[in-house]
Amino acid sequence: MASIGWIDFSKDHRNRVGAVLDLLKTEGMVDELGLGTLRDGLANKLFPGISTVQTRARYFFIIPYILYDYQQLKPAQRRGKSASKFLEQQEYEVMWELAARYNYEERNGVIGITKRRPHKIARRPSAIYWNGLSMYQFIDTRGLAAEAYLKQVTNPSIESLLADAPSGDDNPRDDHDAEFENEFRIKIPIKENWQKDLYLDLERDEAELFADRISSKAKNLLIAELLNNNKLWEIFTASRDFMDFVNAAGELRLRDDLYNTLVLAHDFSQLMYGVHLAYNCQLQKKIFSNTHWDKEWKAWVDELSTSMLNYEGFNPQEVFQYSFSTRETTKTFVTNWWNLVQHNCNDLKVRDTLILRQEALVKGSKARLQWGKTEDVKADEWIGLRTFDYRFNQARTIINDIRAGLKR
């Protein structure tokens, strides 16, 4: 088996490598044409705070619970033990405990399920869930990454101390315990003995709190609607993927803004599937002189005006508004692609030139079409993305955990 390694200089380096490794999973795997930021912008609109590497909802609570435990340590107990180090060690303790409790069997959602003491993982739950913890105000991170946040809280500057000074009713102490100094600005109740008989199922009070946060912080978005609309949830759970879900959801009377977002995400996915299909046609022709994907390409062209739900009204500018980090060259590529398929999709020379240039801009010297870096391309096998799922499966797991908890 092939493997990779790196020299671990710091936690920051380790987290960066972890982020790269995340790209090897699910939708992040092989984004050859640089469309991932646009996909992720729409995913954030549909399922904010959810990522492709989240596994179970209870990790949203485990991280704050660990930080609560650190807050309750006496000064002597904290000596020589930073908040960052305490969090890291406790995350590993939780990982080893859960792995053993779930018999090291995958598909239970335990992060690091195969790890036995003392083996560790490259990216811990605190990094994976941090954005969601901030989004749903489990922790008031003030927009800081985990390491920076913990350092600022435990070693505050004069400026940050002044910024945190209470004003009127803005008391830094925890709302749930006025005698408890909430230095980490945690916004969920303390749970004593939370680690006893630890499982990943949400308890009812946790599910109620999470449902309330989603309903308030993601109001009118798909993730909130799936919690509150039973018929929509039934369709969601019965669907194979996001595309199947949107097609089926059309039978319900949804708010116009919500349905329009679903249609936009569906149609962008359908449009970009053609890009990746054409990319594979080029690769197969260039390397193996075959026409393996050509029949599927012709079918895609013939069916596009009906397979898109709002072909006549589609506007790529509506997609761009959800992603501020996408390169202008990629936006231009998407616009040009839309113009091409609307007016002269049979011009294969223009099609192939568009894709060759885009891949070269995204991959540089590693571009397969421009520079012949084709060692990993095999005859009749697909390379790159297909349709976009927008974190569909991860959202289904998180929402299912909440709904199951509400029934307890």
Short mmCIF file of C-alpha atoms in Angstrom, two decimals, residues 235-386:
data_model
loop_
_atom_site.label_atom_id
_atom_site.label_comp_id
_atom_site.label_asym_id
_atom_site.label_seq_id
_atom_site.Cartn_x
_atom_site.Cartn_y
_atom_site.Cartn_z
CA ILE A 235 -38.16 13.08 1.08
CA PHE A 236 -34.61 13.97 2.16
CA THR A 237 -34.02 10.65 3.92
CA ALA A 238 -35.54 8.67 1.05
CA SER A 239 -33.38 10.35 -1.60
CA ARG A 240 -30.22 8.80 -3.01
CA ASP A 241 -28.38 12.10 -3.27
CA PHE A 242 -28.87 15.84 -3.43
CA MET A 243 -29.97 15.87 -7.08
CA ASP A 244 -32.58 13.20 -6.42
CA PHE A 245 -33.79 15.15 -3.38
CA VAL A 246 -34.33 18.43 -5.23
CA ASN A 247 -36.24 16.71 -8.01
CA ALA A 248 -38.51 15.05 -5.45
CA ALA A 249 -38.88 18.17 -3.27
CA GLY A 250 -40.66 19.95 -6.10
CA GLU A 251 -43.87 18.18 -5.13
CA LEU A 252 -44.04 20.20 -1.89
CA ARG A 253 -45.04 23.80 -1.47
CA LEU A 254 -41.80 25.34 -0.23
CA ARG A 255 -41.09 29.02 0.27
CA ASP A 256 -39.94 30.62 -2.97
CA ASP A 257 -36.55 31.67 -1.59
CA LEU A 258 -35.76 28.18 -0.33
CA TYR A 259 -36.93 26.39 -3.46
CA ASN A 260 -35.06 28.82 -5.70
CA THR A 261 -31.83 28.10 -3.81
CA LEU A 262 -32.39 24.36 -4.20
CA VAL A 263 -33.01 24.75 -7.92
CA LEU A 264 -29.92 26.95 -8.33
CA ALA A 265 -27.72 24.38 -6.58
CA HIS A 266 -29.26 21.54 -8.60
CA ASP A 267 -28.83 23.30 -11.93
CA PHE A 268 -25.26 24.42 -11.20
CA SER A 269 -24.40 20.81 -10.37
CA GLN A 270 -26.01 19.59 -13.58
CA LEU A 271 -24.19 22.23 -15.62
CA MET A 272 -20.81 21.46 -14.07
CA TYR A 273 -21.31 17.72 -14.53
CA GLY A 274 -21.03 18.47 -18.24
CA VAL A 275 -17.67 20.17 -17.67
CA HIS A 276 -16.24 17.12 -15.95
CA LEU A 277 -17.78 14.85 -18.56
CA ALA A 278 -16.12 16.83 -21.35
CA TYR A 279 -12.84 16.77 -19.40
CA ASN A 280 -12.93 12.98 -19.31
CA CYS A 281 -13.78 12.83 -23.01
CA GLN A 282 -10.64 14.85 -23.71
CA LEU A 283 -8.44 12.70 -21.51
CA GLN A 284 -9.61 9.45 -23.07
CA LYS A 285 -9.17 10.80 -26.60
CA LYS A 286 -5.74 12.31 -25.87
CA ILE A 287 -4.23 9.28 -24.15
CA PHE A 288 -6.08 6.25 -25.47
CA SER A 289 -7.66 7.58 -28.69
CA ASN A 290 -11.01 6.21 -27.54
CA THR A 291 -14.50 7.66 -27.38
CA HIS A 292 -15.57 6.03 -24.12
CA TRP A 293 -17.51 9.01 -22.69
CA ASP A 294 -18.65 10.54 -25.98
CA LYS A 295 -22.07 8.89 -25.98
CA GLU A 296 -22.76 10.18 -22.47
CA TRP A 297 -21.59 13.63 -23.54
CA LYS A 298 -24.04 13.73 -26.44
CA ALA A 299 -26.87 12.61 -24.17
CA TRP A 300 -25.97 15.33 -21.65
CA VAL A 301 -26.06 17.97 -24.39
CA ASP A 302 -29.40 16.77 -25.74
CA GLU A 303 -31.04 16.62 -22.30
CA LEU A 304 -29.57 19.69 -20.58
CA SER A 305 -32.48 22.04 -21.26
CA THR A 306 -34.84 19.59 -19.53
CA SER A 307 -32.49 18.11 -16.91
CA MET A 308 -31.91 21.61 -15.50
CA LEU A 309 -34.98 22.70 -13.57
CA ASN A 310 -34.68 26.36 -14.53
CA TYR A 311 -32.69 26.32 -17.75
CA GLU A 312 -34.21 29.52 -19.10
CA GLY A 313 -33.70 31.45 -15.88
CA PHE A 314 -30.27 30.17 -14.85
CA ASN A 315 -27.68 32.88 -14.21
CA PRO A 316 -24.16 31.97 -13.03
CA GLN A 317 -23.89 35.33 -11.27
CA GLU A 318 -26.34 33.99 -8.68
CA VAL A 319 -23.86 31.20 -7.88
CA PHE A 320 -20.92 33.58 -7.60
CA GLN A 321 -22.59 35.63 -4.85
CA TYR A 322 -22.13 32.75 -2.40
CA SER A 323 -18.37 32.42 -2.82
CA PHE A 324 -15.96 35.29 -2.22
CA SER A 325 -12.80 33.18 -2.54
CA THR A 326 -13.32 31.93 -6.09
CA ARG A 327 -10.79 33.15 -8.63
CA GLU A 328 -12.05 35.58 -11.25
CA THR A 329 -10.63 33.26 -13.91
CA THR A 330 -12.85 30.47 -12.63
CA LYS A 331 -15.92 32.71 -12.68
CA THR A 332 -15.07 33.66 -16.25
CA PHE A 333 -14.67 29.98 -17.14
CA VAL A 334 -18.12 29.12 -15.72
CA THR A 335 -19.70 32.06 -17.56
CA ASN A 336 -18.04 31.07 -20.82
CA TRP A 337 -19.10 27.46 -20.34
CA TRP A 338 -22.72 28.51 -19.82
CA ASN A 339 -22.60 30.63 -22.96
CA LEU A 340 -21.07 27.76 -24.92
CA VAL A 341 -23.66 25.16 -23.96
CA GLN A 342 -26.49 27.58 -24.65
CA HIS A 343 -25.42 28.52 -28.15
CA ASN A 344 -22.94 26.14 -29.74
CA CYS A 345 -22.30 23.12 -27.58
CA ASN A 346 -21.23 21.05 -30.59
CA ASP A 347 -18.13 23.16 -31.16
CA LEU A 348 -15.73 20.68 -29.60
CA LYS A 349 -12.67 22.79 -30.39
CA VAL A 350 -13.97 25.69 -28.31
CA ARG A 351 -15.12 23.26 -25.62
CA ASP A 352 -11.74 21.58 -25.38
CA THR A 353 -9.79 24.84 -25.41
CA LEU A 354 -11.89 26.22 -22.54
CA ILE A 355 -11.25 23.16 -20.40
CA LEU A 356 -7.56 22.86 -21.26
CA ARG A 357 -6.96 26.48 -20.21
CA GLN A 358 -8.94 26.13 -16.99
CA GLU A 359 -7.11 23.00 -15.92
CA ALA A 360 -3.77 24.66 -16.66
CA LEU A 361 -4.73 27.69 -14.53
CA VAL A 362 -5.82 25.46 -11.64
CA LYS A 363 -3.14 22.76 -11.69
CA GLY A 364 -0.18 24.59 -13.22
CA SER A 365 2.67 22.27 -14.11
CA LYS A 366 0.59 19.25 -13.02
CA ALA A 367 -2.08 19.81 -15.68
CA ARG A 368 -2.84 16.59 -17.52
CA LEU A 369 -4.08 18.10 -20.77
CA GLN A 370 -1.54 20.92 -21.06
CA TRP A 371 1.57 19.11 -19.88
CA GLY A 372 0.76 15.42 -20.30
CA LYS A 373 0.82 14.56 -16.58
CA THR A 374 -1.38 11.54 -17.23
CA GLU A 375 0.29 8.71 -15.33
CA ASP A 376 -2.79 8.14 -13.17
CA VAL A 377 -5.30 8.16 -16.04
CA LYS A 378 -6.66 4.73 -16.99
CA ALA A 379 -8.65 3.65 -20.00
CA ASP A 380 -12.41 4.02 -19.57
CA GLU A 381 -12.07 5.26 -15.95
CA TRP A 382 -13.41 8.57 -14.66
CA ILE A 383 -11.15 11.31 -13.27
CA GLY A 384 -12.39 14.12 -11.01
CA LEU A 385 -15.81 15.23 -9.77
CA ARG A 386 -19.24 14.28 -11.05
#
